[in-house]
Coordinates of C-alpha atoms and ligand atoms in Angstrom, one line a residue:
M10 CA -24.3 45.8 15.2
P11 CA -25.2 42.2 14.5
P12 CA -23.6 39.9 17.4
L13 CA -20.0 38.8 16.2
F14 CA -21.2 35.3 16.9
E15 CA -24.2 33.2 16.3
K16 CA -24.1 31.3 19.4
R17 CA -21.9 31.3 22.7
I18 CA -20.7 28.1 23.5
L19 CA -19.0 27.1 26.9
C20 CA -17.5 23.9 28.2
I21 CA -16.5 23.4 31.7
G22 CA -13.6 21.2 32.0
A23 CA -11.0 21.3 29.3
G24 CA -9.5 17.6 29.3
Y25 CA -9.4 14.6 27.1
V26 CA -13.3 14.8 26.3
G27 CA -14.1 18.8 26.8
G28 CA -10.6 19.8 24.8
P29 CA -11.0 17.9 21.5
T30 CA -14.8 18.2 21.4
M31 CA -14.8 21.9 21.5
A32 CA -11.8 22.1 19.0
M33 CA -14.0 19.8 16.7
I34 CA -17.2 22.2 17.1
A35 CA -15.0 25.3 16.7
S36 CA -13.4 24.0 13.4
R37 CA -16.6 23.0 11.9
C38 CA -18.6 25.9 13.1
P39 CA -16.7 29.2 12.8
Q40 CA -20.3 31.0 13.4
Y41 CA -20.2 30.2 17.0
Q42 CA -17.9 31.4 20.0
V43 CA -16.7 28.1 21.6
T44 CA -14.6 28.9 25.1
L45 CA -13.0 26.1 27.5
V46 CA -12.6 27.0 31.1
D47 CA -11.3 24.7 33.8
I48 CA -10.1 25.2 37.4
N49 CA -6.4 24.0 36.6
H50 CA -4.8 27.1 35.1
E51 CA -1.9 25.4 34.0
K52 CA -4.1 23.4 31.8
I53 CA -5.5 26.3 30.4
A54 CA -2.0 27.9 29.8
A55 CA -1.3 24.7 28.1
W56 CA -4.1 24.8 25.8
Q57 CA -2.9 28.1 24.5
T58 CA 0.5 26.9 23.3
D59 CA 1.8 24.3 20.8
E60 CA 2.5 22.0 24.1
L61 CA -1.3 20.8 24.5
P62 CA -1.7 19.3 27.8
I63 CA -3.0 16.0 26.1
Y64 CA -1.5 14.0 23.3
E65 CA -4.0 12.8 20.5
P66 CA -3.1 12.4 16.6
G67 CA -4.1 15.5 14.7
L68 CA -5.5 17.6 17.7
L69 CA -2.9 20.4 17.3
R70 CA -3.7 21.1 13.9
L71 CA -7.5 21.2 14.7
V72 CA -6.7 23.6 17.7
Q73 CA -4.3 25.9 16.0
E74 CA -7.1 26.2 13.1
A75 CA -9.7 27.8 15.5
R76 CA -7.5 29.3 18.0
G77 CA -8.1 32.9 18.6
R78 CA -10.6 33.1 15.6
N79 CA -13.7 31.5 17.4
L80 CA -11.8 29.1 20.1
F81 CA -10.8 30.7 23.5
F82 CA -9.7 29.2 26.6
S83 CA -10.1 31.1 29.9
T84 CA -9.9 30.8 33.8
D85 CA -12.6 33.1 34.4
I86 CA -15.2 30.7 35.0
P87 CA -18.2 33.2 36.0
A88 CA -17.8 35.5 33.3
C89 CA -17.8 32.9 30.8
I90 CA -20.9 31.3 32.4
R91 CA -22.7 34.4 32.4
E92 CA -22.0 35.1 28.5
A93 CA -22.8 31.5 27.5
D94 CA -25.9 30.2 25.9
I95 CA -25.1 26.6 25.7
I96 CA -22.9 25.2 28.6
F97 CA -21.5 21.8 28.1
V98 CA -20.3 20.1 31.4
S99 CA -17.3 17.5 30.8
V100 CA -15.6 17.6 34.2
N101 CA -14.4 14.6 35.4
T102 CA -16.4 12.0 37.4
P103 CA -14.3 9.5 39.0
T104 CA -15.1 6.6 41.0
K105 CA -15.8 7.6 44.7
T106 CA -13.0 6.8 47.1
F107 CA -14.7 7.6 50.5
G108 CA -17.9 6.9 52.3
E109 CA -21.0 5.4 50.8
G110 CA -20.7 3.8 47.7
A111 CA -16.7 4.1 48.0
G112 CA -15.0 2.1 45.3
K113 CA -18.0 1.9 43.0
A114 CA -20.2 4.8 42.9
A115 CA -19.5 8.1 40.7
D116 CA -17.8 10.8 42.8
L117 CA -20.1 13.6 41.8
Q118 CA -18.6 16.2 43.7
Y119 CA -16.8 18.2 40.7
W120 CA -20.1 17.9 38.6
E121 CA -22.3 19.3 41.4
K122 CA -19.7 22.3 42.1
T123 CA -20.0 23.2 38.4
A124 CA -23.8 23.2 38.9
R125 CA -23.5 25.3 41.6
S126 CA -21.2 28.0 39.6
I127 CA -23.7 28.0 36.6
L128 CA -26.5 28.6 39.0
Q129 CA -24.4 31.5 40.7
A130 CA -23.1 33.3 37.6
S131 CA -26.2 32.9 35.4
Q132 CA -28.2 35.9 34.5
H133 CA -30.1 34.6 31.3
D134 CA -31.8 31.1 30.5
K135 CA -29.3 28.5 29.3
I136 CA -28.9 25.0 28.1
I137 CA -26.9 22.9 29.9
V138 CA -25.3 19.8 28.3
E139 CA -24.4 16.8 30.3
K140 CA -21.0 15.8 28.2
S141 CA -19.7 13.8 31.6
T142 CA -20.5 10.3 32.0
L143 CA -23.1 10.2 34.7
P144 CA -25.3 7.9 36.5
V145 CA -28.6 7.1 35.0
R146 CA -30.9 10.4 36.3
T147 CA -28.2 12.4 37.4
A148 CA -29.7 15.1 35.0
K149 CA -32.8 15.5 37.5
A150 CA -30.2 16.4 40.2
M151 CA -29.0 18.7 37.7
E152 CA -32.2 20.4 37.2
R153 CA -33.2 20.2 40.7
I154 CA -30.1 22.1 41.7
L155 CA -30.4 24.8 38.7
N156 CA -34.2 25.4 38.6
Q157 CA -35.3 25.2 42.1
S158 CA -33.1 28.3 43.7
G159 CA -35.7 30.8 43.2
K160 CA -33.9 32.8 40.3
K161 CA -35.9 33.8 37.4
V162 CA -33.3 32.0 35.0
R163 CA -34.6 28.8 33.4
F164 CA -32.1 26.0 32.4
E165 CA -33.0 23.4 30.1
V166 CA -30.8 20.2 31.0
L167 CA -29.6 17.7 27.9
S168 CA -27.7 14.8 28.0
N169 CA -25.2 14.2 25.2
P170 CA -22.5 11.5 26.0
E171 CA -19.5 11.3 24.5
F172 CA -18.4 8.2 22.7
L173 CA -14.9 9.3 21.3
A174 CA -11.7 6.7 22.1
E175 CA -8.7 8.2 23.3
G176 CA -6.1 7.7 20.5
T177 CA -8.7 8.2 17.8
A178 CA -10.7 11.1 19.4
V179 CA -10.3 13.6 16.3
R180 CA -11.1 11.0 13.6
D181 CA -14.2 9.9 15.9
L182 CA -15.3 13.5 16.5
E183 CA -15.4 14.2 12.8
N184 CA -17.0 11.3 11.8
P185 CA -18.8 9.8 14.7
D186 CA -20.8 6.6 14.4
R187 CA -23.6 8.5 16.1
V188 CA -24.1 11.5 18.2
L189 CA -26.7 10.9 21.1
I190 CA -29.0 13.7 22.6
G191 CA -31.4 13.0 25.3
S192 CA -34.1 15.6 26.3
R193 CA -37.0 16.0 28.3
E194 CA -40.0 15.3 25.9
T195 CA -41.6 19.2 26.7
D196 CA -41.8 21.9 24.7
S197 CA -38.8 23.7 26.3
G198 CA -36.9 20.3 26.1
L199 CA -37.6 19.5 22.8
C200 CA -36.6 23.4 21.7
A201 CA -33.3 22.8 23.1
R202 CA -32.5 19.1 21.8
Q203 CA -33.1 20.9 18.5
Q204 CA -30.5 23.6 19.3
L205 CA -28.0 21.0 20.0
V206 CA -29.2 19.0 16.9
D207 CA -28.1 22.2 14.8
I208 CA -25.1 22.3 16.2
Y209 CA -23.8 18.8 15.3
A210 CA -25.7 19.0 11.8
N211 CA -23.0 21.5 10.5
W212 CA -20.8 18.2 9.9
V213 CA -22.6 15.3 11.2
P214 CA -25.0 13.6 8.8
R215 CA -28.5 14.2 10.4
E216 CA -29.5 10.2 10.3
K217 CA -26.5 9.9 12.7
I218 CA -27.8 12.4 15.0
L219 CA -29.9 10.1 17.8
T220 CA -32.5 11.8 20.1
S221 CA -34.2 10.1 23.0
N222 CA -35.3 10.8 26.4
V223 CA -33.0 11.9 28.7
W224 CA -32.3 8.7 30.8
S225 CA -31.9 6.5 28.0
A226 CA -29.0 8.9 26.7
E227 CA -27.5 8.8 30.2
L228 CA -27.8 4.8 30.6
S229 CA -26.5 4.1 27.0
K230 CA -23.1 5.7 27.7
L231 CA -22.7 3.3 30.6
A232 CA -24.2 0.5 28.6
A233 CA -21.8 1.2 25.7
N234 CA -18.9 1.0 27.8
A235 CA -19.8 -2.1 29.5
F236 CA -20.4 -3.6 26.3
L237 CA -17.2 -3.1 24.8
A238 CA -15.3 -3.8 28.3
Q239 CA -17.1 -7.3 28.0
R240 CA -16.0 -8.0 24.8
I241 CA -12.4 -7.4 25.8
S242 CA -12.9 -9.6 29.0
S243 CA -14.7 -12.2 26.7
I244 CA -12.0 -12.8 24.3
N245 CA -9.4 -12.6 27.2
S246 CA -11.3 -15.2 28.8
I247 CA -10.9 -17.5 25.7
S248 CA -7.1 -16.6 25.6
V249 CA -6.6 -18.5 28.7
L250 CA -8.4 -21.7 27.4
C251 CA -6.4 -21.2 24.0
E252 CA -2.9 -21.3 26.2
Q253 CA -4.2 -24.6 27.7
T254 CA -5.2 -26.2 24.8
H255 CA -2.6 -25.1 21.9
A256 CA -5.7 -23.3 20.1
D257 CA -4.5 -19.7 18.9
I258 CA -6.4 -16.9 20.1
V259 CA -5.8 -14.9 16.7
E260 CA -7.1 -17.6 14.8
V261 CA -10.0 -18.2 17.1
S262 CA -10.5 -14.3 17.0
R263 CA -10.6 -13.9 13.1
A264 CA -12.9 -17.1 13.1
I265 CA -15.6 -15.6 15.4
G266 CA -15.2 -12.2 14.1
M267 CA -16.3 -13.1 10.4
D268 CA -19.6 -13.6 11.8
R269 CA -21.6 -10.6 11.0
R270 CA -23.7 -11.4 14.2
I271 CA -20.6 -10.8 16.3
G272 CA -18.2 -8.4 14.2
S273 CA -14.5 -8.3 14.0
R274 CA -13.3 -5.0 16.0
F275 CA -12.6 -5.3 19.7
L276 CA -11.7 -9.0 19.7
D277 CA -7.8 -8.9 20.5
A278 CA -6.7 -10.4 23.3
S279 CA -4.2 -8.5 25.6
V280 CA -2.8 -7.8 29.2
G281 CA -6.4 -6.4 29.7
F282 CA -8.3 -2.9 29.6
G283 CA -7.3 0.2 31.2
G284 CA -8.3 3.7 30.6
S285 CA -10.4 6.1 32.8
C286 CA -13.7 5.1 31.9
F287 CA -14.2 1.2 31.4
K288 CA -13.6 0.2 34.9
K289 CA -15.3 3.2 36.5
D290 CA -18.3 3.1 34.3
I291 CA -18.9 -0.4 35.1
L292 CA -18.2 -0.1 38.7
N293 CA -21.0 2.9 38.2
L294 CA -23.4 0.5 36.5
V295 CA -23.1 -2.2 39.1
Y296 CA -23.7 0.3 41.8
I297 CA -26.8 1.1 40.2
C298 CA -28.0 -2.2 39.8
E299 CA -27.4 -2.9 43.3
H300 CA -29.2 0.0 44.4
Y301 CA -32.3 -1.2 42.5
G302 CA -31.8 -4.7 44.4
L303 CA -30.6 -6.2 41.1
S304 CA -27.8 -8.4 42.6
E305 CA -27.7 -10.9 39.6
I306 CA -27.1 -8.3 37.1
A307 CA -24.7 -6.2 39.3
R308 CA -22.5 -9.6 39.6
Y309 CA -22.7 -10.1 35.7
W310 CA -21.3 -6.7 35.0
Q311 CA -18.5 -7.1 38.0
S312 CA -17.5 -10.4 36.3
V313 CA -16.2 -8.2 33.3
L314 CA -13.9 -6.5 35.8
L315 CA -12.7 -9.8 37.5
I316 CA -11.8 -11.1 34.3
N317 CA -9.9 -8.2 33.7
E318 CA -7.7 -8.3 36.8
Y319 CA -7.5 -11.9 36.4
Q320 CA -5.8 -11.4 32.8
Q321 CA -3.4 -8.9 34.5
N322 CA -2.2 -11.2 37.4
R323 CA -2.0 -13.8 35.2
F324 CA 0.5 -11.9 33.0
V325 CA 2.6 -11.2 35.8
K326 CA 2.4 -14.7 37.0
T327 CA 3.7 -16.0 33.8
M328 CA 6.6 -13.7 33.7
L329 CA 7.5 -15.2 37.2
H330 CA 7.0 -18.7 36.3
E331 CA 8.9 -18.6 33.0
M332 CA 11.8 -16.8 34.4
F333 CA 12.7 -19.4 37.2
N334 CA 10.2 -18.4 39.8
T335 CA 12.1 -15.1 40.8
V336 CA 12.7 -11.9 39.2
A337 CA 14.2 -10.3 42.2
G338 CA 17.3 -8.2 41.1
K339 CA 16.3 -8.7 37.2
R340 CA 15.7 -5.6 34.9
I341 CA 12.5 -6.0 33.1
T342 CA 11.5 -3.4 30.7
L343 CA 8.0 -2.5 30.0
F344 CA 7.2 -1.3 26.1
G345 CA 4.8 1.1 26.9
F346 CA 2.7 2.6 29.8
A347 CA 0.2 4.3 28.4
F348 CA -3.2 2.4 28.3
K349 CA -3.5 2.2 24.6
K350 CA -1.5 3.5 21.7
D351 CA -1.7 7.2 20.3
T352 CA -2.2 8.7 23.6
G353 CA -0.2 9.6 26.7
D354 CA -3.0 8.9 29.2
T355 CA -2.2 6.1 31.7
R356 CA -5.4 6.2 34.0
E357 CA -5.9 2.6 35.1
S358 CA -3.1 1.5 32.5
P359 CA -2.4 -2.3 33.2
G360 CA 1.1 -1.1 33.2
I361 CA 0.6 0.2 36.5
W362 CA -0.6 -2.7 38.2
I363 CA 1.9 -4.9 36.4
A364 CA 4.7 -2.5 37.7
R365 CA 3.9 -2.9 40.9
K366 CA 3.5 -6.4 41.1
L367 CA 6.7 -6.7 39.6
L368 CA 8.5 -3.9 42.2
A369 CA 6.7 -6.4 44.9
E370 CA 8.9 -9.2 43.5
R371 CA 11.8 -6.8 43.7
A372 CA 12.5 -6.6 40.2
Q373 CA 14.3 -3.4 38.5
V374 CA 11.6 -1.9 36.5
V375 CA 12.2 0.2 33.8
V376 CA 9.4 2.0 31.7
T377 CA 9.5 3.4 28.0
D378 CA 6.8 5.1 26.1
P379 CA 6.7 7.7 23.4
Q380 CA 4.3 9.8 24.9
A381 CA 3.4 8.8 28.6
L382 CA 6.5 9.2 30.5
D383 CA 5.4 12.2 32.4
N384 CA 2.0 10.5 33.4
A385 CA 4.0 7.5 34.2
R386 CA 6.2 9.0 36.6
Q387 CA 2.9 10.5 38.2
E388 CA 1.4 7.1 38.4
L389 CA 4.4 5.7 40.1
K390 CA 5.7 8.8 41.9
D391 CA 5.7 6.3 45.4
A392 CA 8.6 4.1 43.8
L393 CA 10.4 6.9 41.8
D394 CA 14.0 5.4 43.5
A395 CA 13.0 1.8 42.3
V396 CA 11.9 2.6 38.6
E397 CA 13.8 3.9 35.6
F398 CA 11.9 5.8 33.0
E399 CA 13.7 6.1 29.5
P400 CA 12.4 7.3 26.5
D401 CA 14.5 5.5 24.2
P402 CA 13.4 1.9 23.7
Y403 CA 16.6 0.5 23.0
R404 CA 18.4 2.0 26.0
A405 CA 15.5 0.9 27.9
A406 CA 16.1 -2.7 26.9
R407 CA 19.8 -2.6 27.5
G408 CA 20.9 -5.3 30.1
A409 CA 17.2 -6.4 30.4
H410 CA 16.2 -9.8 31.2
A411 CA 12.8 -9.5 29.8
V412 CA 11.1 -7.3 27.8
A413 CA 7.2 -6.8 28.7
V414 CA 4.7 -5.1 25.8
I415 CA 2.2 -3.3 27.9
T416 CA 1.1 -0.8 25.0
E417 CA 0.5 -1.6 21.4
W418 CA 2.5 1.1 19.9
D419 CA 3.4 0.2 16.3
L420 CA 6.7 1.5 17.0
Y421 CA 7.5 -1.6 19.0
R422 CA 6.8 -4.1 16.2
D423 CA 9.1 -1.9 13.8
L424 CA 12.4 -2.5 16.1
A425 CA 15.5 -3.9 14.8
W426 CA 14.9 -6.9 17.4
E427 CA 18.4 -8.0 16.7
R428 CA 19.7 -5.3 18.3
V429 CA 17.3 -5.3 21.0
Y430 CA 18.5 -9.1 21.8
D431 CA 22.1 -8.3 21.4
S432 CA 21.8 -5.7 24.3
M433 CA 20.0 -7.9 26.5
E434 CA 20.8 -10.5 29.3
K435 CA 20.5 -14.2 28.2
P436 CA 18.4 -15.7 28.1
A437 CA 16.1 -13.0 26.9
F438 CA 12.6 -13.3 27.2
V439 CA 9.5 -11.4 25.4
F440 CA 6.1 -11.3 26.8
D441 CA 4.1 -9.8 24.5
G442 CA 1.1 -8.5 26.4
R443 CA -0.7 -6.9 22.8
N444 CA 0.2 -10.0 20.3
I445 CA 2.0 -7.2 18.2
L446 CA 5.2 -8.6 17.4
P447 CA 6.5 -10.8 15.2
H448 CA 6.8 -14.0 17.5
P449 CA 8.5 -16.6 14.8
R450 CA 11.0 -14.0 14.0
L451 CA 12.1 -12.9 17.6
Y452 CA 12.4 -16.7 18.3
D453 CA 14.9 -17.0 15.6
I454 CA 16.6 -14.2 16.9
G455 CA 16.9 -16.0 20.1
F456 CA 14.1 -14.8 22.2
S457 CA 11.8 -17.0 24.4
V458 CA 8.3 -15.7 23.4
F459 CA 5.4 -15.6 25.4
P460 CA 2.3 -14.1 23.7
I461 CA -1.5 -14.1 25.1
G462 CA -3.7 -16.9 24.0
R463 CA -0.8 -18.3 21.5
P464 CA 1.6 -21.1 22.0
A465 CA 4.7 -20.1 23.7
L466 CA 8.1 -20.2 21.7
R467 CA 10.7 -21.5 24.2
Q468 CA 14.1 -21.8 23.5
F469 CA 14.8 -24.5 26.0
Ligands
NAD69 N1 -11.4 10.3 28.2 C1 -12.3 9.6 27.6 O1 -12.0 8.8 26.8 C2 -14.0 9.8 28.0 C3 -14.8 9.5 26.8 C4 -16.2 9.6 26.8 C5 -16.6 10.3 28.1 N2 -15.7 10.6 28.8 C6 -16.3 11.1 30.2 O2 -16.2 12.6 30.5 C7 -15.8 13.1 31.3 C8 -14.5 13.8 31.4 O3 -13.4 12.7 30.9 P1 -12.2 13.4 30.8 O4 -11.4 12.4 30.5 O5 -12.0 14.4 29.9 O6 -11.3 14.1 32.1 P2 -10.5 14.9 32.7 O7 -9.7 14.5 33.9 O8 -9.3 14.9 31.4 O9 -10.8 16.3 32.5 C9 -11.6 17.1 33.2 C10 -11.4 18.4 33.6 O10 -12.5 18.7 34.5 C11 -11.8 19.9 35.3 N3 -12.7 20.4 36.2 C12 -13.1 19.6 37.4 N4 -14.0 20.4 38.4 C13 -14.3 21.5 37.6 C14 -14.9 22.7 38.0 N5 -15.6 22.6 39.0 N6 -14.8 23.7 37.2 C15 -13.8 23.6 36.0 N7 -13.2 22.7 35.8 C16 -13.3 21.6 36.4 C17 -10.4 19.5 35.6 O11 -9.5 20.3 36.2 C18 -9.9 18.5 34.4 O12 -9.3 19.2 33.7 C19 -15.8 12.1 32.5 O13 -17.2 12.0 33.0 C20 -15.7 11.1 31.8 O14 -16.4 9.7 32.1 C21 -14.3 10.3 29.0

């Protein structure tokens, strides 16, 4: 009897990357069996319901289409490893918090445990695909763990970094700018690379599938995130100058973005970037540069993070300064807590830092967000008695002295701001950390409005 599926694909790590990526492969390639495993049993259970463990527009539809047909979820990691021909490793690689390299280097413990589980359970040759973002030359370590055990089974390690952005993951996976596959230039490396190219070629145009050596692929991911974060810090640095000189950052962004060499995307000034990747990947890059004795290069990239922290700090300082140098006892509502719109992810969100700073100033903090309240509660779990969590933005703003926009959710732009104003303490302040609100209209209603990098609209 012919096998039911042409290939058996496994992904270890069913998080923000593993989940959507495998759902897309399963949806576009019904001829492959795609299985997701995770050590977190609750997460695996949630993937099998319509309450998915992550929020991502369009994801539920994609999962529903393939689940039970060729997309499966399991906690039996050894059995799934044994069966698989191609294994994607998409476990978390956070910043190390202990020992050598603490606060900078990538913590590779989850990744290494995965390599050892693969080695232990495997009985036939496999292709291992690094999907996690890793320090350059990590594939070498993976190969050493896997191929030097004396076992007869051979493993070919590829690097296939993921470039999706949370909030647009499904769109990005469906129509990626590029797919990058790094391999060894050996016969077996090139053959493995071809097998991975064949998977993506089911829906990605061939000219968008780039191949490279393994180290270039690993480094490209770190470099891409560093460049993206650098753009945000660059425009944020100019936003500070705008506030001093009465230039308007929105006008400056438009003017420089029309230069094709610069391009218009990722030029929105804001309260700063968050998310699980930018900071961690830049720290990792800095650590690698330091390892190679490249202190000037390390300092250059470190400054991207410094500007980001500066921008977040500045936001709170402006609030404090404009609200008569005290927020003690004042109710301040954070509109949004996710690190960006269309996700419930709060990892490294500027909201965390801002909430903590406000709490240190003894403000009463209220957090509202359409998707991220559960994660917000987790992030602030040591301060739950001092923070209120309220899904409804109108109720959250009731009695507040100030509203601060942290996340650029569209719904905040479209609120009945007269109603918000009427329910707030006076004078009512809006600090728009994303420049998404209609500032002149808010001013006409009665608010004092403080955007980023644009002239403030004060009532007095
Ligand atoms: N989140 C993003 O937008 C994004 C984008 C591109 C790349 N990346 C990279 O992808 C990787 C995964 O990121 P994420 O956001 O999906 O993380 P995540 O925390 O959402 O998911 C990782 C999952 O791996 C599981 N896991 C850890 N160790 C395991 C083990 N030994 N066996 C089985 N499962 C294990 C965890 O339980 C978790 O569910 C990271 O390296 C990250 O830098 C993330």
